[in-house]
Coordinates of C-alpha atoms in Angstrom, one line a residue:
Chain A
M864 CA -10.9 -26.3 -1.5
S865 CA -11.3 -25.9 -5.2
T866 CA -12.1 -27.0 -8.3
D867 CA -12.5 -27.1 -11.9
N868 CA -12.6 -30.9 -12.2
G869 CA -15.9 -31.2 -10.4
E870 CA -14.7 -32.6 -7.2
V871 CA -15.9 -30.5 -4.3
V872 CA -14.4 -30.3 -0.8
V873 CA -16.9 -28.1 0.8
S874 CA -16.4 -25.8 3.7
Q875 CA -19.6 -26.4 5.5
E876 CA -19.2 -23.5 7.9
A877 CA -21.1 -21.0 5.5
L878 CA -24.0 -23.6 5.1
E879 CA -24.2 -24.5 8.8
P880 CA -27.1 -22.2 9.8
L881 CA -29.0 -23.5 6.8
T882 CA -28.4 -27.1 7.5
D883 CA -29.5 -26.4 11.2
E884 CA -32.7 -24.8 10.1
L885 CA -33.6 -27.7 7.8
K886 CA -33.0 -30.1 10.5
I887 CA -35.5 -28.3 12.6
V888 CA -37.9 -28.2 9.8
L889 CA -37.6 -32.0 9.3
K890 CA -37.9 -32.6 13.1
H891 CA -41.2 -30.7 13.1
L892 CA -42.3 -32.6 10.0
R893 CA -41.7 -35.9 11.6
H894 CA -43.6 -34.9 14.7
D895 CA -46.5 -33.7 12.4
L896 CA -46.5 -37.0 10.6
S897 CA -46.6 -39.1 13.7
S898 CA -49.2 -36.9 15.4
A899 CA -51.6 -36.9 12.4
A900 CA -51.5 -40.6 12.2
E901 CA -52.2 -40.9 15.9
D902 CA -55.2 -38.5 15.9
G903 CA -57.6 -41.0 14.3
V904 CA -58.4 -38.9 11.2
P905 CA -59.2 -41.0 8.1
D906 CA -56.0 -42.6 6.8
S907 CA -56.4 -41.3 3.2
L908 CA -57.0 -37.7 4.3
A909 CA -54.1 -38.0 6.9
L910 CA -51.8 -39.1 4.1
E911 CA -52.9 -36.2 1.8
A912 CA -52.5 -33.8 4.7
L913 CA -49.1 -35.1 5.6
A914 CA -48.0 -34.9 2.0
A915 CA -49.2 -31.4 1.7
R916 CA -47.3 -30.5 5.0
T917 CA -44.3 -32.2 3.6
I918 CA -44.3 -30.2 0.4
R919 CA -44.8 -27.0 2.4
A920 CA -41.9 -27.9 4.6
I921 CA -39.8 -28.3 1.5
A922 CA -40.9 -24.9 0.2
E923 CA -40.2 -23.3 3.5
G924 CA -36.8 -24.8 3.5
D925 CA -36.2 -23.6 0.1
E926 CA -37.2 -20.0 1.0
R927 CA -34.4 -20.1 3.6
A928 CA -32.0 -21.6 1.0
S929 CA -32.9 -19.0 -1.5
L930 CA -31.5 -16.2 0.8
V931 CA -28.2 -18.1 0.9
R932 CA -28.4 -18.6 -2.8
K933 CA -29.0 -14.9 -3.3
R934 CA -26.0 -14.0 -1.4
I935 CA -23.8 -16.6 -3.3
E936 CA -25.2 -15.2 -6.5
S937 CA -24.5 -11.6 -5.4
Q938 CA -20.9 -12.6 -4.6
W939 CA -20.6 -14.2 -7.9
T940 CA -22.0 -11.3 -9.8
E941 CA -19.7 -8.9 -8.0
G942 CA -16.8 -11.0 -8.6
N943 CA -17.4 -11.3 -12.2
A944 CA -18.0 -7.6 -12.6
R945 CA -14.8 -6.9 -10.8
K946 CA -13.2 -9.4 -13.1
A947 CA -14.5 -7.7 -16.2
A948 CA -13.3 -4.2 -14.9
L949 CA -9.9 -5.6 -14.0
I950 CA -9.5 -7.1 -17.4
E951 CA -10.4 -3.7 -19.0
R952 CA -8.1 -1.9 -16.5
T953 CA -5.2 -4.2 -17.3
A954 CA -5.5 -3.5 -20.9
T955 CA -5.7 0.2 -20.4
L956 CA -2.7 0.1 -17.9
S957 CA -0.7 -2.0 -20.4
K958 CA -1.3 0.6 -23.1
T959 CA -0.4 3.5 -20.7
T960 CA 2.7 1.7 -19.7
S961 CA 3.8 1.3 -23.3
D962 CA 2.9 4.9 -24.0
L963 CA 5.0 6.2 -21.0
E964 CA 7.8 3.9 -21.9
S965 CA 7.8 5.1 -25.5
H966 CA 7.8 8.8 -24.2
D967 CA 11.1 8.4 -22.3
D968 CA 11.9 12.0 -22.1
S969 CA 15.4 11.3 -21.0
T970 CA 16.4 10.5 -24.5
V971 CA 15.1 13.9 -25.6
I972 CA 16.0 16.0 -22.6
W973 CA 19.5 15.1 -22.2
P974 CA 20.9 15.9 -25.6
R975 CA 18.9 19.1 -25.4
H976 CA 20.5 19.9 -22.2
A977 CA 23.8 19.0 -23.5
I978 CA 23.4 21.3 -26.4
A979 CA 21.9 24.0 -24.4
V980 CA 24.7 24.1 -21.8
A981 CA 27.4 23.8 -24.4
I982 CA 25.9 26.8 -26.3
G983 CA 25.7 28.7 -23.0
C984 CA 29.3 27.9 -22.3
W985 CA 30.2 29.0 -25.7
F986 CA 28.3 32.3 -25.5
V987 CA 29.4 33.3 -22.0
T988 CA 33.0 32.3 -22.7
A989 CA 33.1 34.2 -25.9
I990 CA 31.9 37.3 -24.0
A991 CA 34.4 36.7 -21.2
A992 CA 37.2 36.3 -23.9
N993 CA 36.2 39.5 -25.6
L994 CA 36.2 41.3 -22.2
L995 CA 39.7 40.0 -21.5
G996 CA 40.9 41.5 -24.7
L997 CA 41.3 38.3 -26.7
R998 CA 40.6 38.7 -30.3
G999 CA 40.5 36.7 -33.5
V1000 CA 41.7 33.3 -33.5
S1001 CA 42.3 33.0 -29.7
A1002 CA 38.6 33.9 -29.1
I1003 CA 37.3 31.5 -31.7
T1004 CA 39.6 28.8 -30.3
L1005 CA 38.4 29.5 -26.8
A1006 CA 34.8 29.4 -27.7
G1007 CA 35.2 26.4 -30.0
G1008 CA 37.2 24.6 -27.2
A1009 CA 34.4 25.4 -24.7
L1010 CA 31.7 24.2 -27.1
L1011 CA 33.7 21.0 -27.9
F1012 CA 34.5 20.0 -24.3
G1013 CA 31.3 21.1 -22.9
G1014 CA 29.3 19.0 -25.5
A1015 CA 31.6 16.1 -25.1
A1016 CA 31.3 16.1 -21.5
A1017 CA 27.6 16.3 -21.6
Y1018 CA 27.4 13.4 -23.9
A1019 CA 29.9 11.4 -21.9
L1020 CA 27.8 11.9 -18.8
Y1021 CA 24.7 10.9 -20.6
A1022 CA 26.4 7.8 -22.0
M1023 CA 27.4 6.9 -18.4
G1024 CA 23.9 7.0 -17.4
V1025 CA 23.9 10.1 -15.3
R1026 CA 20.3 11.2 -15.6
Q1027 CA 17.3 12.5 -13.9
T1028 CA 18.1 14.7 -11.0
A1029 CA 18.9 18.4 -11.0
S1030 CA 22.0 17.9 -8.9
R1031 CA 23.4 15.5 -11.7
V1032 CA 22.5 18.1 -14.3
G1033 CA 24.4 20.7 -12.2
A1034 CA 27.5 18.3 -12.0
F1035 CA 27.4 17.8 -15.7
A1036 CA 27.1 21.6 -16.3
A1037 CA 30.0 22.1 -13.9
V1038 CA 32.2 19.5 -15.8
A1039 CA 31.4 21.2 -19.0
L1040 CA 32.4 24.5 -17.6
V1041 CA 35.5 23.2 -16.1
S1042 CA 36.3 22.2 -19.6
A1043 CA 35.6 25.8 -20.6
I1044 CA 37.9 27.1 -17.9
M1045 CA 40.7 24.7 -19.1
A1046 CA 40.2 26.2 -22.6
L1047 CA 40.5 29.7 -21.1
A1048 CA 43.6 28.7 -19.3
F1049 CA 45.1 27.5 -22.5
A1050 CA 44.3 30.7 -24.2
L1051 CA 45.7 32.8 -21.5
D1052 CA 48.8 30.7 -21.3
D1053 CA 51.1 33.5 -22.5
N1054 CA 49.3 36.3 -20.8
L1055 CA 49.9 36.0 -17.0
A1056 CA 48.8 39.4 -16.3
A1057 CA 45.2 38.4 -17.4
A1058 CA 45.2 35.4 -15.0
P1059 CA 43.3 37.2 -12.1
F1060 CA 40.7 38.3 -14.8
A1061 CA 40.5 34.9 -16.1
F1062 CA 39.9 33.5 -12.7
V1063 CA 37.1 35.9 -12.1
A1064 CA 35.7 35.2 -15.5
A1065 CA 36.0 31.4 -14.9
C1066 CA 34.2 31.7 -11.7
A1067 CA 31.5 33.7 -13.2
I1068 CA 31.2 31.2 -16.1
L1069 CA 31.0 28.3 -13.8
G1070 CA 28.4 30.0 -11.7
C1071 CA 26.4 30.9 -14.6
A1072 CA 26.6 27.4 -16.2
I1073 CA 25.8 25.7 -13.0
G1074 CA 22.8 28.0 -12.4
F1075 CA 21.7 27.4 -15.9
G1076 CA 22.1 23.7 -15.7
L1077 CA 20.3 23.5 -12.3
A1078 CA 17.4 25.5 -13.5
E1079 CA 17.1 23.7 -16.8
G1080 CA 17.7 20.3 -15.2
A1081 CA 15.1 21.0 -12.4
L1082 CA 12.6 22.0 -15.0
G1083 CA 13.4 19.1 -17.3
T1084 CA 13.6 16.5 -14.5
E1085 CA 10.5 17.7 -12.8
S1086 CA 8.4 16.5 -15.7
E1087 CA 10.7 13.4 -16.2
R1088 CA 10.3 12.5 -12.5
G1089 CA 6.5 12.8 -12.8
R1090 CA 6.5 10.6 -15.8
R1091 CA 8.7 8.0 -14.1
Q1092 CA 6.6 8.0 -11.0
L1093 CA 3.4 7.6 -13.1
L1094 CA 5.2 4.7 -15.0
Q1095 CA 6.2 3.1 -11.7
K1096 CA 2.5 3.4 -10.4
T1097 CA 1.3 2.1 -13.6
R1098 CA 3.5 -0.9 -13.5
N1099 CA 2.6 -1.5 -10.0
G1100 CA -1.1 -1.2 -10.6
L1101 CA -0.8 -3.5 -13.5
A1102 CA 1.1 -6.1 -11.4
A1103 CA -1.5 -5.8 -8.6
A1104 CA -4.4 -6.2 -11.1
T1105 CA -2.8 -9.2 -12.7
A1106 CA -2.3 -10.7 -9.2
E1107 CA -5.9 -10.1 -8.4
L1108 CA -7.1 -11.7 -11.5
E1109 CA -4.8 -14.7 -11.2
R1110 CA -5.0 -15.4 -7.5
V1111 CA -7.7 -13.3 -5.6
L1112 CA -10.7 -13.6 -7.9
P1113 CA -10.3 -17.2 -8.9
G1114 CA -10.3 -18.2 -5.3
E1115 CA -13.4 -16.2 -4.5
L1116 CA -15.3 -17.4 -7.6
A1117 CA -14.4 -20.9 -6.9
R1118 CA -15.6 -20.5 -3.3
S1119 CA -18.9 -19.1 -4.6
G1120 CA -19.3 -22.0 -7.0
E1121 CA -18.5 -24.6 -4.2
S1122 CA -21.0 -23.0 -2.0
A1123 CA -23.7 -23.1 -4.7
K1124 CA -22.9 -26.8 -5.2
A1125 CA -22.9 -27.6 -1.6
L1126 CA -26.2 -25.8 -1.2
V1127 CA -27.7 -28.0 -4.0
E1128 CA -26.4 -31.0 -2.3
V1129 CA -27.7 -30.0 1.2
E1130 CA -31.1 -29.1 -0.3
G1131 CA -31.3 -32.3 -2.3
S1132 CA -30.4 -34.6 0.6
H1133 CA -32.9 -33.0 2.9
H1134 CA -35.6 -33.2 0.3
D1135 CA -34.9 -36.8 -0.1
Q1136 CA -34.9 -37.3 3.6
A1137 CA -38.2 -35.5 3.7
A1138 CA -39.7 -37.7 1.1
E1139 CA -38.4 -40.8 2.8
D1140 CA -39.7 -39.7 6.2
F1141 CA -43.2 -39.3 4.6
R1142 CA -42.9 -42.7 3.1
S1143 CA -41.9 -44.4 6.2
T1144 CA -44.5 -42.6 8.3
A1145 CA -47.1 -43.4 5.6
S1146 CA -46.1 -47.1 5.7
S1147 CA -46.6 -47.2 9.4
V1148 CA -50.1 -45.7 8.8
I1149 CA -50.8 -48.2 6.2
S1150 CA -49.6 -51.1 8.4
R1151 CA -52.2 -50.1 11.0
A1152 CA -55.0 -49.7 8.5
D1153 CA -57.5 -52.6 7.8
L1154 CA -56.6 -55.0 4.9
A1155 CA -59.4 -53.8 2.6
S1156 CA -58.1 -50.3 2.4
R1157 CA -54.4 -51.1 2.3
A1158 CA -54.1 -51.5 -1.5
E1159 CA -55.9 -48.1 -2.0
L1160 CA -53.7 -46.4 0.6
E1161 CA -50.6 -48.0 -0.8
A1162 CA -51.5 -46.5 -4.3
L1163 CA -52.1 -43.2 -2.6
R1164 CA -48.8 -43.3 -0.8
E1165 CA -47.0 -44.0 -4.1
S1166 CA -48.8 -41.2 -5.8
L1167 CA -48.2 -38.8 -3.0
T1168 CA -44.4 -39.8 -2.9
D1169 CA -44.1 -39.1 -6.5
R1170 CA -45.8 -35.7 -5.9
I1171 CA -43.4 -34.9 -3.1
R1172 CA -40.3 -35.9 -5.1
D1173 CA -41.6 -33.8 -8.1
A1174 CA -42.0 -30.9 -5.8
A1175 CA -38.6 -31.4 -4.3
Q1176 CA -37.1 -31.6 -7.8
S1177 CA -38.7 -28.4 -8.9
H1178 CA -37.2 -26.6 -6.0
L1179 CA -33.7 -27.7 -6.9
T1180 CA -33.3 -24.6 -9.2
I1181 CA -29.6 -24.1 -8.8
A1182 CA -27.5 -25.6 -11.6
V1183 CA -23.8 -24.9 -11.3
R1184 CA -21.5 -24.9 -14.2
P1185 CA -17.7 -25.4 -13.5
T1186 CA -16.1 -22.3 -12.0
S1187 CA -13.5 -20.6 -14.2
T1188 CA -10.2 -19.8 -12.5
T1189 CA -8.4 -18.4 -15.4
P1190 CA -8.4 -14.7 -15.9
D1191 CA -8.8 -15.0 -19.7
S1192 CA -11.9 -17.0 -19.6
H1193 CA -15.3 -15.1 -19.8
D1194 CA -17.3 -18.0 -18.5
T1195 CA -19.0 -16.0 -15.7
T1196 CA -22.3 -17.6 -15.5
L1197 CA -23.9 -18.8 -12.4
A1198 CA -27.3 -19.9 -13.8
Chain B
M1232 CA -18.3 -3.7 -3.7
T1233 CA -19.0 -2.8 -7.1
V1234 CA -16.6 -1.6 -9.8
A1235 CA -16.6 1.6 -11.7
S1236 CA -14.4 2.4 -14.7
T1237 CA -11.5 4.8 -14.3
E1238 CA -11.3 5.4 -18.0
S1239 CA -14.5 7.4 -18.7
S1240 CA -14.9 10.8 -17.1
A1241 CA -18.1 11.8 -15.5
A1242 CA -19.3 15.5 -15.5
G1243 CA -16.2 16.5 -17.5
R1244 CA -13.9 15.6 -14.6
K1245 CA -10.7 13.8 -15.4
A1246 CA -10.5 10.3 -13.9
L1247 CA -8.0 9.6 -11.2
A1248 CA -5.7 7.0 -12.7
F1249 CA -3.9 6.8 -9.4
P1250 CA -4.4 8.9 -6.4
Q1251 CA -1.7 11.6 -5.8
E1252 CA -0.1 11.5 -2.4
R1253 CA -1.4 14.2 0.0
A1254 CA 2.0 14.7 1.5
S1255 CA 5.6 13.7 0.6
S1256 CA 7.7 14.3 3.7
P1257 CA 7.5 14.4 7.4
S1258 CA 5.5 17.5 8.7
F1259 CA 7.1 20.4 10.7
G1260 CA 5.3 19.0 13.7
D1261 CA 6.9 15.6 13.2
W1262 CA 10.3 17.2 13.2
M1263 CA 9.4 19.1 16.3
S1264 CA 8.3 16.0 18.0
L1265 CA 11.7 14.5 17.0
A1266 CA 13.4 17.3 18.8
A1267 CA 11.2 17.0 21.8
A1268 CA 12.2 13.3 21.9
G1269 CA 15.8 14.2 21.6
L1270 CA 15.3 16.7 24.5
A1271 CA 13.4 14.2 26.7
G1272 CA 16.0 11.5 26.0
S1273 CA 18.9 14.0 26.6
V1274 CA 17.5 15.0 30.0
V1275 CA 17.6 11.4 31.0
L1276 CA 20.9 10.6 29.4
S1277 CA 22.4 13.7 30.9
L1278 CA 22.7 12.0 34.3
L1279 CA 24.8 9.2 32.7
L1280 CA 26.8 11.6 30.7
A1281 CA 27.6 13.6 33.9
V1282 CA 29.1 10.5 35.5
L1283 CA 30.9 9.7 32.3
G1284 CA 32.2 13.3 32.0
Y1285 CA 33.3 13.2 35.6
F1286 CA 35.5 10.3 35.2
Y1287 CA 36.6 10.3 31.6
G1288 CA 36.3 14.0 30.7
F1289 CA 33.4 16.0 29.4
S1290 CA 34.6 16.3 25.9
R1291 CA 34.3 12.4 25.7
A1292 CA 30.8 12.7 27.2
L1293 CA 29.9 15.2 24.6
V1294 CA 31.1 12.9 21.9
V1295 CA 29.0 10.0 23.2
W1296 CA 26.0 12.3 23.2
A1297 CA 26.8 13.4 19.6
I1298 CA 27.1 9.6 18.6
W1299 CA 23.8 8.9 20.3
W1300 CA 22.1 11.5 18.2
A1301 CA 23.9 10.4 15.0
L1302 CA 22.8 6.7 15.7
A1303 CA 19.2 8.0 15.6
G1304 CA 19.7 8.7 11.8
V1305 CA 20.5 4.9 11.3
F1306 CA 16.7 4.3 12.0
V1307 CA 15.7 6.2 9.1
L1308 CA 17.2 3.4 6.9
R1309 CA 14.8 0.8 5.7
G1310 CA 16.5 -2.3 7.2
P1311 CA 16.9 -1.0 10.8
A1312 CA 13.5 0.7 10.7
N1313 CA 11.8 -2.5 9.6
A1314 CA 13.8 -4.6 12.1
L1315 CA 12.6 -2.2 14.9
G1316 CA 9.0 -2.2 13.6
R1317 CA 9.0 -6.0 13.6
S1318 CA 10.6 -6.4 16.9
V1319 CA 9.5 -3.7 19.1
A1320 CA 5.8 -3.9 18.5
G1321 CA 5.7 -7.7 19.2
W1322 CA 3.4 -8.3 16.2
R1323 CA 3.3 -11.9 15.0
E1324 CA 3.4 -13.5 11.6
P1325 CA -0.2 -14.0 10.2
R1326 CA -1.6 -17.5 10.1
P1327 CA -2.2 -18.9 6.6
D1328 CA -5.8 -17.8 6.6
E1329 CA -5.1 -14.4 8.1
G1330 CA -2.2 -14.0 5.6
E1331 CA -4.6 -14.7 2.7
I1332 CA -7.2 -12.3 3.9
L1333 CA -4.6 -9.6 4.4
T1334 CA -2.8 -10.2 1.0
N1335 CA -6.1 -10.3 -1.0
A1336 CA -7.3 -7.0 0.5
F1337 CA -3.9 -5.4 0.1
I1338 CA -3.6 -6.5 -3.6
R1339 CA -6.9 -4.7 -4.2
V1340 CA -5.7 -1.5 -2.6
C1341 CA -2.6 -1.8 -4.7
V1342 CA -4.7 -2.0 -7.8
A1343 CA -6.4 1.4 -6.8
A1344 CA -3.1 3.0 -5.4
G1345 CA -0.6 1.8 -7.9
E1346 CA 1.6 0.3 -5.1
N1347 CA 3.9 -2.7 -5.3
W1348 CA 2.0 -5.3 -3.4
G1349 CA 4.9 -7.7 -3.1
S1350 CA 7.1 -5.2 -1.4
F1351 CA 5.0 -4.9 1.9
T1352 CA 5.1 -7.2 4.9
H1353 CA 1.9 -8.1 6.8
R1354 CA 1.7 -8.6 10.5
V1355 CA -1.0 -9.3 13.0
A1356 CA -0.9 -6.7 15.7
R1357 CA -1.9 -6.9 19.3
G1358 CA -4.9 -5.2 20.8
S1359 CA -8.4 -5.0 19.4
W1360 CA -10.0 -3.8 16.2
N1361 CA -7.4 -1.6 14.7
A1362 CA -4.9 -1.5 11.9
H1363 CA -1.3 -0.1 12.0
A1364 CA 1.7 0.9 9.9
S1365 CA 5.2 0.5 11.1
G1366 CA 8.8 0.4 9.8
R1367 CA 9.1 1.4 6.1
N1368 CA 6.9 -1.3 4.7
I1369 CA 5.0 -3.1 7.4
L1370 CA 1.1 -3.2 7.5
A1371 CA -0.6 -4.8 10.4
A1372 CA -4.1 -5.5 11.5
T1373 CA -5.4 -7.0 14.7
A1374 CA -6.7 -10.5 14.6
D1375 CA -10.3 -9.6 15.4
V1376 CA -10.5 -7.4 12.4
L1377 CA -9.5 -10.3 10.2
T1378 CA -11.4 -13.1 11.5
G1379 CA -14.2 -13.9 14.1
E1380 CA -17.5 -12.1 14.9
D1381 CA -16.1 -8.5 14.8
A1382 CA -14.3 -9.1 11.6
V1383 CA -14.8 -6.2 9.1
E1384 CA -16.1 -6.6 5.6
P1385 CA -13.3 -7.2 3.0
V1386 CA -13.9 -3.7 1.5
E1387 CA -13.6 -2.2 5.0
L1388 CA -10.3 -4.0 5.5
E1389 CA -9.3 -2.6 2.2
A1390 CA -10.1 0.9 3.5
M1391 CA -8.1 0.4 6.6
L1392 CA -5.0 -0.8 4.7
A1393 CA -5.4 2.1 2.2
H1394 CA -5.3 4.4 5.2
E1395 CA -2.2 2.7 6.6
L1396 CA -0.5 2.7 3.2
A1397 CA -1.0 6.4 3.0
H1398 CA 1.2 6.7 6.2
H1399 CA 3.9 5.0 4.3
R1400 CA 3.4 7.0 1.1
H1401 CA 3.3 10.3 3.1
R1402 CA 6.4 9.3 5.0
D1403 CA 4.7 9.7 8.3
L1404 CA 6.8 6.9 9.8
L1405 CA 10.1 8.1 8.5
L1406 CA 11.0 9.6 11.9
A1407 CA 9.4 7.0 14.0
G1408 CA 12.6 4.9 14.2
P1409 CA 14.8 7.9 15.3
K1410 CA 12.2 9.0 17.9
W1411 CA 12.1 5.5 19.3
W1412 CA 16.0 5.5 19.6
L1413 CA 16.0 9.0 21.2
L1414 CA 13.3 8.0 23.7
A1415 CA 15.1 4.7 24.6
P1416 CA 16.8 6.3 27.6
L1417 CA 13.3 7.0 29.0
A1418 CA 12.3 3.3 28.4
L1419 CA 15.4 2.4 30.5
V1420 CA 14.0 4.6 33.3
D1421 CA 10.7 2.8 33.0
V1422 CA 12.4 -0.7 33.2
V1423 CA 14.2 0.5 36.3
G1424 CA 11.0 1.9 37.9
R1425 CA 9.3 -1.5 37.3
A1426 CA 12.2 -3.4 38.8
L1427 CA 12.2 -1.0 41.8
S1428 CA 8.4 -1.4 42.3
H1429 CA 8.8 -5.0 43.3
V1430 CA 11.3 -4.3 46.0
P1431 CA 9.7 -4.5 49.3
L1432 CA 9.0 -1.3 51.5
L1433 CA 11.1 1.3 49.8
G1434 CA 10.6 0.0 46.2
P1435 CA 7.1 1.4 45.4
P1436 CA 7.8 5.0 46.7
L1437 CA 11.1 5.1 45.0
A1438 CA 9.5 3.8 41.7
A1439 CA 6.8 6.5 42.1
A1440 CA 9.4 9.1 42.6
L1441 CA 11.1 8.0 39.5
W1442 CA 8.0 7.9 37.4
F1443 CA 6.6 11.3 38.5
P1444 CA 9.4 13.3 36.6
F1445 CA 9.4 10.7 33.9
R1446 CA 5.8 11.5 33.0
W1447 CA 6.5 15.2 32.7
I1448 CA 9.7 14.8 30.7
V1449 CA 7.8 12.8 28.2
F1450 CA 4.7 15.0 28.2
P1451 CA 5.9 17.5 25.7
F1452 CA 7.0 14.9 23.2
R1453 CA 3.5 13.1 23.5
A1454 CA 1.6 16.5 23.2
I1455 CA 3.7 17.7 20.1
S1456 CA 3.5 14.2 18.6
S1457 CA -0.3 14.1 19.0
L1458 CA -0.7 17.6 17.5
A1459 CA 1.5 16.6 14.5
S1460 CA -0.2 13.3 14.1
R1461 CA -3.8 14.4 13.8
P1462 CA -3.5 16.3 10.4
R1463 CA -1.5 13.4 9.0
E1464 CA -4.3 11.1 10.0
L1465 CA -6.8 13.2 8.1
A1466 CA -4.4 13.3 5.1
A1467 CA -4.2 9.4 5.2
D1468 CA -8.0 9.3 5.3
R1469 CA -8.1 11.6 2.3
F1470 CA -5.8 9.4 0.4
A1471 CA -8.0 6.3 1.2
V1472 CA -11.0 8.4 -0.2
D1473 CA -8.9 9.1 -3.3
C1474 CA -8.5 5.3 -3.7
G1475 CA -12.2 5.0 -3.7
Y1476 CA -12.9 3.9 0.0
A1477 CA -15.1 6.7 1.2
L1478 CA -18.1 4.7 2.3
P1479 CA -16.3 1.8 4.0
L1480 CA -14.2 4.4 5.8
E1481 CA -17.3 6.2 6.9
R1482 CA -18.9 3.0 8.2
L1483 CA -15.7 2.3 10.1
F1484 CA -15.5 5.6 11.8
E1485 CA -19.3 5.3 12.7
R1486 CA -18.4 2.2 14.6
F1487 CA -15.4 4.0 16.2
A1488 CA -17.8 6.9 17.1
G1489 CA -19.7 4.3 19.0
L1490 CA -16.7 3.2 20.8
E1491 CA -15.4 6.7 21.5
R1492 CA -18.4 7.7 23.6
S1493 CA -17.3 5.3 26.5
W1494 CA -13.9 6.8 26.9
Q1495 CA -14.0 10.4 25.6
G1496 CA -12.3 12.6 28.1
G1497 CA -11.3 16.1 28.9
L1498 CA -8.7 18.5 27.5
F1499 CA -5.7 16.5 28.8
E1500 CA -6.9 13.4 27.0
W1501 CA -7.7 15.4 23.9
M1502 CA -4.0 16.8 24.0
L1503 CA -2.6 13.3 24.0
S1504 CA -5.0 11.9 21.4
T1505 CA -2.9 11.0 18.3
H1506 CA -6.1 10.7 16.1
P1507 CA -9.0 13.1 15.3
G1508 CA -12.4 12.3 16.6
A1509 CA -14.5 10.0 14.5
A1510 CA -17.0 12.9 13.8
D1511 CA -14.3 15.0 12.4
R1512 CA -12.9 12.3 10.3
I1513 CA -16.4 11.5 8.8
A1514 CA -16.9 15.2 8.1
E1515 CA -13.4 15.3 6.4
I1516 CA -14.3 12.2 4.3
R1517 CA -17.6 13.8 3.2
G1518 CA -15.7 17.0 2.3
V1519 CA -13.3 15.3 0.1
E1520 CA -16.1 13.3 -1.5
A1521 CA -17.7 16.5 -2.3
E1522 CA -14.6 18.0 -3.8
T1523 CA -13.9 15.1 -5.9
A1524 CA -17.5 14.3 -6.9
G1525 CA -17.9 13.0 -10.4
I1526 CA -14.4 11.5 -10.6
P1527 CA -14.9 7.8 -11.4
R1528 CA -12.8 5.4 -9.3
L1529 CA -12.1 1.7 -9.7
V1530 CA -13.5 0.9 -6.3
S1531 CA -16.8 2.1 -5.2
E1532 CA -19.5 1.1 -2.8
A1533 CA -23.0 0.3 -4.0

């Protein structure tokens, strides 16, 4: 049921009521033509009256057809308005998608986290080392080791693709702090009496760092999560808009075009039939007339038939241009 | 259906690019109804467990009971939940014409809601004039909604699907599978009752004796489920309004209101009603419309 190539396979269901109505009109018309001829009125007057009745019947049929036509035109207009809006929306969503993709916070947040946690490790570990009585080179080594290991662990996790969630941020902070504890253990290697203090300090550091990492991670990932959700929705919306443009709207617009074409065909065929009915009934009237007036009546019949055909032609107002089925086309006219 | 731009903002209000979910996890009432389902199932299962405990030891019976509870969790997973949703409801695959109607309408909903239209499955449900959500990604509508004399307008079908999509987005169905599993022992009782009712003479009274406690065991679950369900239905309506379907939804509920008058009952019926009344829903829709007035949407009704 398509098409761009001009061939129309018409679903007649939508036009069925119209066709029925026209059939009724034609039936009445035939009856009028016959009865007028049988009533004994002057033949020329009867032909004039029958022609007028035929033209009126065509006009009445067209009034009904115009309702169907208005509905088709309305569908067409709405479809095209929707199409235009979708094209606009698709462009906007494409831009939004690229904006959101270019503002990938994970590239910013994670090094920032790594640096923040590493500095946190260094700061807290340095205080702990100071409290444990370590001075000078040992404290600097400890703090430097924590910084080095914490930062390295953070970047390693980032490189491994560990991203997004607060729990993973917490895990990365924990790994960084385990590194700090290792540094602490190295520093305390020759001071076993300080081991319990080191243990308590390590626990405190670990707790602080995990808390820090979780809080930072939660705050950081909240915005990142929101960005990614919006990005996903935007991609989905873009895909759906494209699908609507490519498969929903073309079908609907094609159906509107087919209906319009079918309407023209139905109208045209019924108009022709009305003219033919008039012509055949007029012929039967003429055949019954006397020989003297036949020539005059035949001339009148031809003239009236032409008038009926002109009237029928003037009512065929719907001209259909091929329906576009491509989203890029802006040929949206149903004139 | 006409189209309004989402990009401009009217009356200084920011346009809704995509609607925000009105909920993100099952409600407290939903969890309570899960507990009630577990309790009801446990009551029935306790008879079997007692027999099992008597012959094989009560610790083993307790393990079986724990496994039964644990298996309920399996139905939270997408695969089992969808398999359950597809099979238990007995819905059928849509015919090509029905499939086209459903898909086309759903694509339009996805344009407004920012949903992945290809990740959902469509079904044709039993019954009359309704739409349903099931499993983790199943959307269904009854055949008369899609085709025939009572078929709704395309934009009304979109409104229905937006409402059902909201149930998925709000995770209203996350616990539906586990509830079904926990209530399965009651379904067994029902099956036994039906079989008994066909036995001559003693069958019907025995079946009635079985069904009488069955109804009261299941009543708390139904009552709690209904209480929990109604706010979520309103939340789903609000989401559909956020998608731009206020007027079509109103029209649908006006039709429902006409249907309701014929069956609206008393307190008992109200307690077991899973959906709010149509009048309440229309009032809710108008409220949300008033709150978000001036926000342009992609879909609007002329």
